[in-house]
Coordinates of C-alpha atoms in Angstrom, one line a residue:
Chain B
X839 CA 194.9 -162.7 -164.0
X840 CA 198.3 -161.1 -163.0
X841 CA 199.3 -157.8 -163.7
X842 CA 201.9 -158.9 -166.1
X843 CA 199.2 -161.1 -168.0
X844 CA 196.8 -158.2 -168.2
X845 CA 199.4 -156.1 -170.3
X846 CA 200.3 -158.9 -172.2
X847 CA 196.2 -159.5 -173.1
X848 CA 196.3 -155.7 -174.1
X849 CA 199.2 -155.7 -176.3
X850 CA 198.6 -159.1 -178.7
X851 CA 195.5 -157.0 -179.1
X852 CA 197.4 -154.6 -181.0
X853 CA 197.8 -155.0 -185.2
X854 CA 201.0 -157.2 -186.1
X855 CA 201.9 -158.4 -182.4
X856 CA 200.9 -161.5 -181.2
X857 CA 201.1 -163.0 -178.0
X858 CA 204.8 -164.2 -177.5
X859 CA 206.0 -160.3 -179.3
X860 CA 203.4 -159.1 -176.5
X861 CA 204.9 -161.4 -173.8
X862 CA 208.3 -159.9 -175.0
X863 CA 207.5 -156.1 -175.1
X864 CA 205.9 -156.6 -171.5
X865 CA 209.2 -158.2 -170.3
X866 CA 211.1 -154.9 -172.1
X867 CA 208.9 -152.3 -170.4
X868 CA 209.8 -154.3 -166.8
X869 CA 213.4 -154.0 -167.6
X870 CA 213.2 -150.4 -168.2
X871 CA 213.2 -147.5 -165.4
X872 CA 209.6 -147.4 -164.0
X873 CA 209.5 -143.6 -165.4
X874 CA 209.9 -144.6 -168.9
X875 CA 206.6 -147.4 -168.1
X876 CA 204.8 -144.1 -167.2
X877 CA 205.7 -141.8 -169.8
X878 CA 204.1 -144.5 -172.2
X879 CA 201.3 -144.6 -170.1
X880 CA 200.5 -141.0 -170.2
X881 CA 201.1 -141.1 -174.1
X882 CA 198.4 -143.5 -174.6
X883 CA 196.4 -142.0 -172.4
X884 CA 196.6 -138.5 -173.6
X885 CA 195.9 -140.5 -177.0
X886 CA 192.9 -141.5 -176.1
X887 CA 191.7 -138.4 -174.6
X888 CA 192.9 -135.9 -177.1
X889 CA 192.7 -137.2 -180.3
X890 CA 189.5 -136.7 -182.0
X891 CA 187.4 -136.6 -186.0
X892 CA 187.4 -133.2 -187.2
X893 CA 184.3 -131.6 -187.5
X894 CA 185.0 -131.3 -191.2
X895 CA 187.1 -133.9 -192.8
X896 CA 187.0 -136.8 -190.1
X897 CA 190.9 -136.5 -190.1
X898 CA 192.1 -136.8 -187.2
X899 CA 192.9 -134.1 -185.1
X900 CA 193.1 -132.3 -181.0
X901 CA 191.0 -129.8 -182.2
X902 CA 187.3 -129.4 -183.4
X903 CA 188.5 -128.7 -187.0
X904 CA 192.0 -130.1 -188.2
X905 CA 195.3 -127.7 -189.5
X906 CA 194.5 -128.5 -193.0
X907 CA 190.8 -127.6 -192.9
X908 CA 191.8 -124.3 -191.0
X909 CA 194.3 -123.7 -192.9
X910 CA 193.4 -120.3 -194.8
X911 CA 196.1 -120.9 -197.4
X912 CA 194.3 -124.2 -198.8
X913 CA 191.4 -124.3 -201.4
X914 CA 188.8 -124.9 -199.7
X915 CA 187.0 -125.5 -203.1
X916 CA 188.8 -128.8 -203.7
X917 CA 188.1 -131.8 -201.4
X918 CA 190.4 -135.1 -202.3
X919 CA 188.1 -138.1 -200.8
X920 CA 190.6 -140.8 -199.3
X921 CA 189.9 -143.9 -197.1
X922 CA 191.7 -143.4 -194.1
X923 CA 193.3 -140.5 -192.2
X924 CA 197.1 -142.4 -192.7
X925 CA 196.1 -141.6 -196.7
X926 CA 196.7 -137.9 -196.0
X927 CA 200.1 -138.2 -194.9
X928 CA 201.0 -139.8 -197.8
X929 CA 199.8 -137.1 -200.7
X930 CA 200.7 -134.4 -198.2
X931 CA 204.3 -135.7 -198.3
X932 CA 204.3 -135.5 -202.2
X933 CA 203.7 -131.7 -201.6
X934 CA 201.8 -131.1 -204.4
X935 CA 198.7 -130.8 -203.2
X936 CA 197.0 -127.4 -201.9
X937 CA 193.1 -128.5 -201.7
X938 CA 191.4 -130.0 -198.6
X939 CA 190.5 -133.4 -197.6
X940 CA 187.3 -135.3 -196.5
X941 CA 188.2 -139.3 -194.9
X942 CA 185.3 -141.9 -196.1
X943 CA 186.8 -144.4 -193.0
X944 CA 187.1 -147.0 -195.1
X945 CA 185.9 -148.8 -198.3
X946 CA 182.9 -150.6 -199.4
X947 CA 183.3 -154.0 -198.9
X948 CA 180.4 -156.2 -198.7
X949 CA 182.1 -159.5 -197.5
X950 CA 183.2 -157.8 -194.7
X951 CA 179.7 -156.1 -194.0
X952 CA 180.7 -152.4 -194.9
X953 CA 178.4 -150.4 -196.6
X954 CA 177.5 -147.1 -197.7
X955 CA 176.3 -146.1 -194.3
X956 CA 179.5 -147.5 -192.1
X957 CA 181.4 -144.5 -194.8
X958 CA 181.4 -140.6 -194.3
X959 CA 179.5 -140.1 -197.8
X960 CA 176.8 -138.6 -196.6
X961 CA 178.8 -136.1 -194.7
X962 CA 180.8 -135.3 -198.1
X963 CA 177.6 -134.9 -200.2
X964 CA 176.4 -132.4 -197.2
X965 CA 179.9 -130.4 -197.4
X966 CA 179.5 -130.3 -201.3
X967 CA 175.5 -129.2 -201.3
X968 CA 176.8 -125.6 -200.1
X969 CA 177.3 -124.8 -203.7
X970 CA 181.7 -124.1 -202.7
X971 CA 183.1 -126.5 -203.6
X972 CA 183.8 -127.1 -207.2
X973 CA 185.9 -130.5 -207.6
X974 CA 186.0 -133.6 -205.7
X975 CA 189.2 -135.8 -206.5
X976 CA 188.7 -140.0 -205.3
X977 CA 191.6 -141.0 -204.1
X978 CA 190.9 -144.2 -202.7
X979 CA 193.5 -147.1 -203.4
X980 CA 193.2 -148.5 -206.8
X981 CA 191.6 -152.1 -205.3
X982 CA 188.4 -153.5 -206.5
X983 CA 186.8 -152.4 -203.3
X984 CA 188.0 -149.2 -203.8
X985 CA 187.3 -148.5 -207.5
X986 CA 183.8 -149.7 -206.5
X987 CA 183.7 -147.2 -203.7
X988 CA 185.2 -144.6 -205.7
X989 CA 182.1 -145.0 -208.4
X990 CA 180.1 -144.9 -205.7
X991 CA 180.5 -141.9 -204.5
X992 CA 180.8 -140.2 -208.0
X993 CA 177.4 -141.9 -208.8
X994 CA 176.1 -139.7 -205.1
X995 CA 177.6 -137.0 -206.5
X996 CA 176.7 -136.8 -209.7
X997 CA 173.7 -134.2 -208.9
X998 CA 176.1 -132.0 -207.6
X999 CA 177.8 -129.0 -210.5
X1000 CA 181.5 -129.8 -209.7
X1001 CA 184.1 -131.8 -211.0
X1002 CA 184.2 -135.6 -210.0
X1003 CA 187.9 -136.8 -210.8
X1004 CA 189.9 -139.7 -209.9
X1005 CA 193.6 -140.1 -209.3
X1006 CA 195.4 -141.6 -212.3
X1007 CA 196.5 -145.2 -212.1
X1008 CA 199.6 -146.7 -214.7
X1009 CA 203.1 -147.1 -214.1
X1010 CA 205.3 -146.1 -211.0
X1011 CA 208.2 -143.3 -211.4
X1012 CA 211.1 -145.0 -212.2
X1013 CA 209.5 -147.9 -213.1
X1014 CA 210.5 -150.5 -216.3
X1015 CA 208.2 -151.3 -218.7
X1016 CA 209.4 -154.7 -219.4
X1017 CA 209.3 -155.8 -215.7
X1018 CA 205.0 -154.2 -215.4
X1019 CA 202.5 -157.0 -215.2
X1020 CA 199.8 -157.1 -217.9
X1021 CA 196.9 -155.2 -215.9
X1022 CA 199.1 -152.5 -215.1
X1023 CA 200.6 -151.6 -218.5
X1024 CA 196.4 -151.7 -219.5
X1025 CA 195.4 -149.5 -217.1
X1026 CA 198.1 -147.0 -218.0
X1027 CA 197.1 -147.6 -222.0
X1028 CA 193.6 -146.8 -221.0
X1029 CA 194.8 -143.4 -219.0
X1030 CA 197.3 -142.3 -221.2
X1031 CA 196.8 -138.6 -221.6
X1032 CA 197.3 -136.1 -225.0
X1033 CA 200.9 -135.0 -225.5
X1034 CA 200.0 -132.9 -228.6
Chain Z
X496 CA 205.8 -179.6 -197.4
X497 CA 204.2 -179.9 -200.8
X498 CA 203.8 -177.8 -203.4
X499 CA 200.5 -176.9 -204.9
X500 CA 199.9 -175.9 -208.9
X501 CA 196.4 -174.5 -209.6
X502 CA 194.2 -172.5 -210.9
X503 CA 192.6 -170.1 -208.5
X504 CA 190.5 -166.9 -208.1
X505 CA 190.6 -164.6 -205.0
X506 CA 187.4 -164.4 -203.1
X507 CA 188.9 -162.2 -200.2
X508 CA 191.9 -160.6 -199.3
X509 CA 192.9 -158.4 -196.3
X510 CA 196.3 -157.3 -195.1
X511 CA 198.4 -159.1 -192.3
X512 CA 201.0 -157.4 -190.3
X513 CA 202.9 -154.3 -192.3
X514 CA 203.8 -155.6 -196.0
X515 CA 201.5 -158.9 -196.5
X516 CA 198.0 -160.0 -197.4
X517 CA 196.1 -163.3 -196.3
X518 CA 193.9 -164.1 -199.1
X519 CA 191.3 -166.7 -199.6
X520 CA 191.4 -168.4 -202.4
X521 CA 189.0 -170.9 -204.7
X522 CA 191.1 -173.4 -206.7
X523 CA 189.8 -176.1 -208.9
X524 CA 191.9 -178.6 -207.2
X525 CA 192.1 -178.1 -203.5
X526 CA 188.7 -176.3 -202.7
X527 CA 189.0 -172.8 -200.8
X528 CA 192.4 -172.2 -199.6
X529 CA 193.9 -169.7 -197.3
X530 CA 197.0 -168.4 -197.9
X531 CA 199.4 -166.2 -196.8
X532 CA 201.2 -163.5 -199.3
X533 CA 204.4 -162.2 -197.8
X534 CA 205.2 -158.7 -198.7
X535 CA 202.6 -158.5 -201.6
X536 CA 201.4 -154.8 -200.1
X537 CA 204.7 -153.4 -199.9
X538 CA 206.5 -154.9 -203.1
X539 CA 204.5 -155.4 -206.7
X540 CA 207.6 -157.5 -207.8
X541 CA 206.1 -161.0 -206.4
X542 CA 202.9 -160.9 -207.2
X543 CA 202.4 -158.2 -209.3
X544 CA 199.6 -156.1 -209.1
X545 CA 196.7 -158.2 -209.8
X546 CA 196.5 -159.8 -206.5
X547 CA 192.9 -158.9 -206.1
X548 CA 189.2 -159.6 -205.0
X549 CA 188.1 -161.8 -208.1
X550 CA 191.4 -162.1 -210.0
X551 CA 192.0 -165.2 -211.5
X552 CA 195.4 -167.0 -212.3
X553 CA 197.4 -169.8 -211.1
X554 CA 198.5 -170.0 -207.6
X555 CA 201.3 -171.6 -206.6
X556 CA 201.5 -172.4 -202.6
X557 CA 203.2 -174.6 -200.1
X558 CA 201.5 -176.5 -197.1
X559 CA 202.3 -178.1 -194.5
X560 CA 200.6 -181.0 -192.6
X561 CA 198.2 -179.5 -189.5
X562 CA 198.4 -176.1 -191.0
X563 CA 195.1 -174.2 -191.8
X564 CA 197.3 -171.1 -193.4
X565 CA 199.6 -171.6 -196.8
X566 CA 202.4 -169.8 -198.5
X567 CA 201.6 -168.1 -201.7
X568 CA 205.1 -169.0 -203.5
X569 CA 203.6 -167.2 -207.1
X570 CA 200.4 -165.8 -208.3
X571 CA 200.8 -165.7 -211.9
X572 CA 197.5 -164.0 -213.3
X573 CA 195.7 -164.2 -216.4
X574 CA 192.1 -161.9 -215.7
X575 CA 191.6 -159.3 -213.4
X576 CA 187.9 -158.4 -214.3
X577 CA 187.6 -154.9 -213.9
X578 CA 184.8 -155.1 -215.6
X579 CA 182.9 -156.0 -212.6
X580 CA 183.6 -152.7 -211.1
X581 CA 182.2 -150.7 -213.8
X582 CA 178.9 -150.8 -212.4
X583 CA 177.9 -150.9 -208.3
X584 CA 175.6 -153.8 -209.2
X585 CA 177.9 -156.0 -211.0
X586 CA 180.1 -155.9 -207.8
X587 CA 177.1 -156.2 -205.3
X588 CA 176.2 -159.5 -207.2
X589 CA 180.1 -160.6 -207.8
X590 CA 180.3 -160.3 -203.6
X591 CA 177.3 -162.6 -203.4
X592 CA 178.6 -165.2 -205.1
X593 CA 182.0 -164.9 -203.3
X594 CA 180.4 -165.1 -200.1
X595 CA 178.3 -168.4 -201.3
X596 CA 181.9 -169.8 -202.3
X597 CA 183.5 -168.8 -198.6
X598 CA 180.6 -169.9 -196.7
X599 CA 179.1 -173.0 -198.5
X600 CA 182.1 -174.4 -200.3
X601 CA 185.2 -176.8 -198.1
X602 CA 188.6 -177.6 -198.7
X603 CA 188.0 -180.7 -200.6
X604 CA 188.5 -180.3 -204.9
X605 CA 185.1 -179.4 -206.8
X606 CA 185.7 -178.3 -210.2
X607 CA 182.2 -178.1 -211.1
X608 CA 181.7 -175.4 -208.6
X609 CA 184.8 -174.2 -209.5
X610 CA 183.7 -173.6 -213.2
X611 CA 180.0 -172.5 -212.0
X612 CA 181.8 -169.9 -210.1
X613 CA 184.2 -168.6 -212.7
X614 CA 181.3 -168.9 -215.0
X615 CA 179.1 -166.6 -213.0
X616 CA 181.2 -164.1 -212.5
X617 CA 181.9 -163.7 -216.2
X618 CA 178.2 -163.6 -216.6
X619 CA 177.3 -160.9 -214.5
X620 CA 180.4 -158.5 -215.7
X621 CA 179.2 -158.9 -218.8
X622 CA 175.6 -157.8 -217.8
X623 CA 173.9 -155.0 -219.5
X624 CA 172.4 -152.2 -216.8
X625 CA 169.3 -153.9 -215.5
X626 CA 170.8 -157.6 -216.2
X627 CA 172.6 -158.2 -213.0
X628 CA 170.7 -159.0 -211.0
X629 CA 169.2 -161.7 -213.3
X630 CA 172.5 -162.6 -213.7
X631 CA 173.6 -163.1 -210.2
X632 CA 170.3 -165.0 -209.4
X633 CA 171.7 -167.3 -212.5
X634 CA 174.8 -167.9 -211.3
X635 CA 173.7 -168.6 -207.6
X636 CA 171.4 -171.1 -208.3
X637 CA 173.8 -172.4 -210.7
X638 CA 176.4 -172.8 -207.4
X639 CA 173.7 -174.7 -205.2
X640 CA 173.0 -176.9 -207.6
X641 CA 176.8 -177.8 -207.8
X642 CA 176.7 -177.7 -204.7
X643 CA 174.0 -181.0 -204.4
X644 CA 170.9 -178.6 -203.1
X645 CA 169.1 -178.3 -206.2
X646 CA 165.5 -178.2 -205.0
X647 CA 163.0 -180.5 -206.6
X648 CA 160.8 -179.0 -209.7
X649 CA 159.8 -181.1 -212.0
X650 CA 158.3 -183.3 -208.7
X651 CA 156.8 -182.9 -206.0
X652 CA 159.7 -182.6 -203.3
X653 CA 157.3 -184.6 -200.8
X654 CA 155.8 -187.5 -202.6
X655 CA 157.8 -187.1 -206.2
X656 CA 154.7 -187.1 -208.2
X657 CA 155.2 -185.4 -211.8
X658 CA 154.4 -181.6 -211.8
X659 CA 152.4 -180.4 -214.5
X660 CA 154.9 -177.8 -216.7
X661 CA 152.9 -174.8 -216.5
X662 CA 151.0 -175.1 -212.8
X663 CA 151.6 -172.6 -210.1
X664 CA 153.0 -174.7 -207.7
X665 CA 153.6 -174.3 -204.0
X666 CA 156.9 -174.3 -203.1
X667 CA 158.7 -175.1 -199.4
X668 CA 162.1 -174.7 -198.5
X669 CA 161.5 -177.1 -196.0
X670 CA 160.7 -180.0 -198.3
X671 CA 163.5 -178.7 -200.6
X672 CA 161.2 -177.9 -203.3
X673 CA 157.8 -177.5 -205.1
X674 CA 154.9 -179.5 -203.7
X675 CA 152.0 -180.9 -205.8
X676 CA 148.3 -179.9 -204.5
X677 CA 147.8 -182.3 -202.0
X678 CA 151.4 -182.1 -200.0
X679 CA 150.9 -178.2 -200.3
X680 CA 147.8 -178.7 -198.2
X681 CA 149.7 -180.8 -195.6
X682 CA 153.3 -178.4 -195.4
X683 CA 152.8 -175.0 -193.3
X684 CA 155.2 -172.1 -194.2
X685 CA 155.0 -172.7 -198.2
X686 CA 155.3 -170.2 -200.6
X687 CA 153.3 -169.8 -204.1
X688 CA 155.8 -170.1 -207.2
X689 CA 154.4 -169.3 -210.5
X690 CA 155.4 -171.5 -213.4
X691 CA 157.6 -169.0 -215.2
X692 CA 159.1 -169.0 -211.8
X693 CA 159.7 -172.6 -211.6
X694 CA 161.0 -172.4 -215.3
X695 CA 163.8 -169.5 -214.5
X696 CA 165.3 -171.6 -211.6
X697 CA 165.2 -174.5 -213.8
X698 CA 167.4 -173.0 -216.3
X699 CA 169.8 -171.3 -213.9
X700 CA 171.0 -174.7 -212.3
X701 CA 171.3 -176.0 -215.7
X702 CA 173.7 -173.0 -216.0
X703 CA 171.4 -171.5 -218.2
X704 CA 170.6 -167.1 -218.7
X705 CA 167.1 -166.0 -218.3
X706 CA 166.4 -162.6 -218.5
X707 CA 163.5 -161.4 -215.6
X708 CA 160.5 -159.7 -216.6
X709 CA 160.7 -156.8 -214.2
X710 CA 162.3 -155.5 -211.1
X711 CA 159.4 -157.1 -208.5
X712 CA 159.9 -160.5 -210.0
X713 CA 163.8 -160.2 -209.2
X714 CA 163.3 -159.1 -205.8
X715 CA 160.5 -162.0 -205.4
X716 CA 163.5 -164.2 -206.7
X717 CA 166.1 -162.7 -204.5
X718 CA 163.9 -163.3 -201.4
X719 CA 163.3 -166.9 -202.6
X720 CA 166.6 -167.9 -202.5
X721 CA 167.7 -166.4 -199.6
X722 CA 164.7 -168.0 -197.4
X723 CA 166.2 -171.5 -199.5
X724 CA 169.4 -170.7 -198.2
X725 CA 169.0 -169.6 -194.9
X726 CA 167.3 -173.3 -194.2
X727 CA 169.8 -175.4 -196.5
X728 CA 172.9 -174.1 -195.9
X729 CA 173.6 -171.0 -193.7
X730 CA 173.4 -172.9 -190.7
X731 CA 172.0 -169.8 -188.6
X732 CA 174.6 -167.5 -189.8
X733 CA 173.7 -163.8 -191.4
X734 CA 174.7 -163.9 -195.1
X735 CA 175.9 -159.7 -194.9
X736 CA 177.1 -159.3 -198.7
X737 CA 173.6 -161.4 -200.2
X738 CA 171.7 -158.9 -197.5
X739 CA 173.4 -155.6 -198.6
X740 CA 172.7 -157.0 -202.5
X741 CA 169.0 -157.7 -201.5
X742 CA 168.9 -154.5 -200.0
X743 CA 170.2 -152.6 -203.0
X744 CA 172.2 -150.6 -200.8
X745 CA 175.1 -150.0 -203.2
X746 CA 172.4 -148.2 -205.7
X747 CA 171.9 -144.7 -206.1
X748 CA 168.8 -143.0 -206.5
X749 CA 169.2 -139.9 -208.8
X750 CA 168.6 -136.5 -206.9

């Protein structure tokens, strides 16, 4: 196998490309100056040696323990369970949230052979058996697979004297209620919430 | 290119590229379908938000000729069953019988299975705590008999002479069914059924309920099909969602 076809193999490996987008980026990278073929080299590279779980939260991090677990300024006593890492950057982006995280890596799904031990859940019971922490928020995505992972986890951590909670599902900001479908405009009737 | 009408639940869905989903689909009329959902993860407008694991509806697709992978055009649907999702077991059992469909089932139409399907899954979201399994057994047996396994009962599988109602019969998976004394004798591997047994299979590929007397007789049950399975139709291949479900490992024990 040539060179060229070795990259090619490597790339239509990757999520969303497939092999004539490979063939295509391989052609790009020839085009380019061979510095900028190197620079992406080192990237990846540096990628693979770097990047790491943290110790803590299995987010991912260069360090033993990520920024938001070290962070001082975050309450440690609140622990927002989401699926994957990518999931933090989304709620951190809405700024509202102050509390710490801990990533399951993934979602029960047993058609696809994932089960409770493939998760971090045993590593989130262990973080909340010290007694600290004193709520636990389920933010996985609001899919079959994750509302069964999400009960779950409450179900392991129902021993436990905190606060099991789970992010509120209904209608989007902004949205219309004329255009939501059926199961939506349910979901939000059954989590409306006390005005008066 | 034709356009296909029907009415379809989702038995697995995973996402494709940035925005879309391929989903796999049991329809009454075209069997289990594969289709591809354009942008359903990054816009609710086409779909809506129902595109799930077990929602029901009717899909609307395109194919073309030589292509394994088709176009979901609309999705409109009518039940989402969260209720399977309100207990760990409900959902365990709901896998099973999605896996069955995706591994057992073809493209070609089979409304009978389509309904015994549908049918099972209401069944075991409506279970009561301590009914699912019962429930599940139900509806699987249900499927292979729709699916032309059902193993003899009432005969023996070997030499079809009449089986007495309420004799504890041998039973072989081999023979594809319960054996009368004398074949029992002659087949290795069997294993010993007791009538009440024979009588709770019966009534589950009728499409009947029955209601197990205790936990050990479920898992006896579970184990029995599986072994029936394994030599009728898993052809060698590992049935993961019917081992976790065995295995109870999406139960929790209290602390």
């Amino acid at each position: 196998m040539s060179v060229i076809d070795d990259l090619t193999s490597e790339l239509a490996k990757l999520p969303g490309i497939g092999r004539k987008t490979a063939q295509r980026l391989t052609y790009h990278l020839l085009k380019q100056p061979p510095e900028q073929s190197r620079k992406l080299a080192s990237a990846l590279t540096t990628l693979a040696d770097k990047v790491r779980r943290c110790d803590r939260c299995f987010n991912l991090t260069e360090d033993a323990i990520c920024t938001i677990c070290a962070d001082a300024r975050r309450d440690a006593a609140i622990i927002c369970a989401v699926e994957e890492a990518s999931d933090i950057g989304a709620i951190e982006r809405a700024g509202e949230y102050r509390g710490t995280y801990h990533v399951l890596g993934g979602r029960l799904s047993p058609l696809d052979g994932i089960g409770p031990d493939d998760l971090t859940i045993p590593q989130l019971e262990q973080r909340v058996s010290g007694g600290m922490v004193r709520e636990v928020i389920i933010a996985t995505n609001p899919s079959m697979e994750g509302e069964a992972t999400a009960l779950y986890v409450q179900r392991r951590l129902a021993g436990y004297e905190l606060t099991v909670s789970r992010i509120a599902r209904g209608l989007p900001v902004g949205g219309d209620l004329e255009y939501a479908d059926g199961v939506t405009i349910a979901q939000a009737l059954t989590a409306r919430r006390a005005m008066l | 290119m034709t356009l296909v009408v029907t009415e379809a639940v989702v038995l697995h869905a995973f996402d494709y590229l940035e925005s879309s989903r391929i989903l796999r689909l049991m329809t009454r009329d075209s069997g289990i379908q594969s289709v591809l959902a354009r942008g359903a993860r990054s816009s609710r407008k086409r779909f809506g938000t129902s595109l799930d694991v077990f929602a029901q509806g009717t899909a609307e697709y395109s194919t073309r000729p030589g292509r394994d992978l088709s176009t979901l055009t609309a999705f409109d649907a009518t039940r989402a069953r969260p209720e399977l999702v309100a207990d760990v077991s409900r959902f365990a059992g709901a896998c099973v019988l999605a896996e069955m469909a995706l591994r057992f089932s073809s493209d070609e139409p089979h409304p009978g299975l389509f309904d015994a399907f549908v049918s099972g899954l209401d069944s075991i979201g409506a279970a009561d705590a301590g009914e699912s399994v019962s429930r599940t057994l139900g509806a699987a047996w249900h499927i292979v008999g729709e699916l032309g396994f059902a193993p003899a009962l009432d005969v023996c599988a070997n030499c079809h002479t009449e089986l007495a109602d309420g004799a504890r019969t041998a039973f072989s998976h081999v023979a594809g069914g319960a054996l009368c004394e004398r074949c029992a004798r002659l087949v290795p591997g069997t294993r010993q059924v007791p009538p009440e047994a024979r009588a709770a299979i019966r009534e589950w590929l009728a499409g009947s309920s029955n209601q197990l007397a205790s936990a050990a007789e479920g898992r006896a049950h579970q184990r029995l099909l599986r072994e029936f399975l394994d030599q009728h139709l898993s052809e060698g291949k590992r049935l993961v969602a019917y081992g976790m479900w065995e295995r109870e490992q999406l139960l929790v024990t209290s602390h």
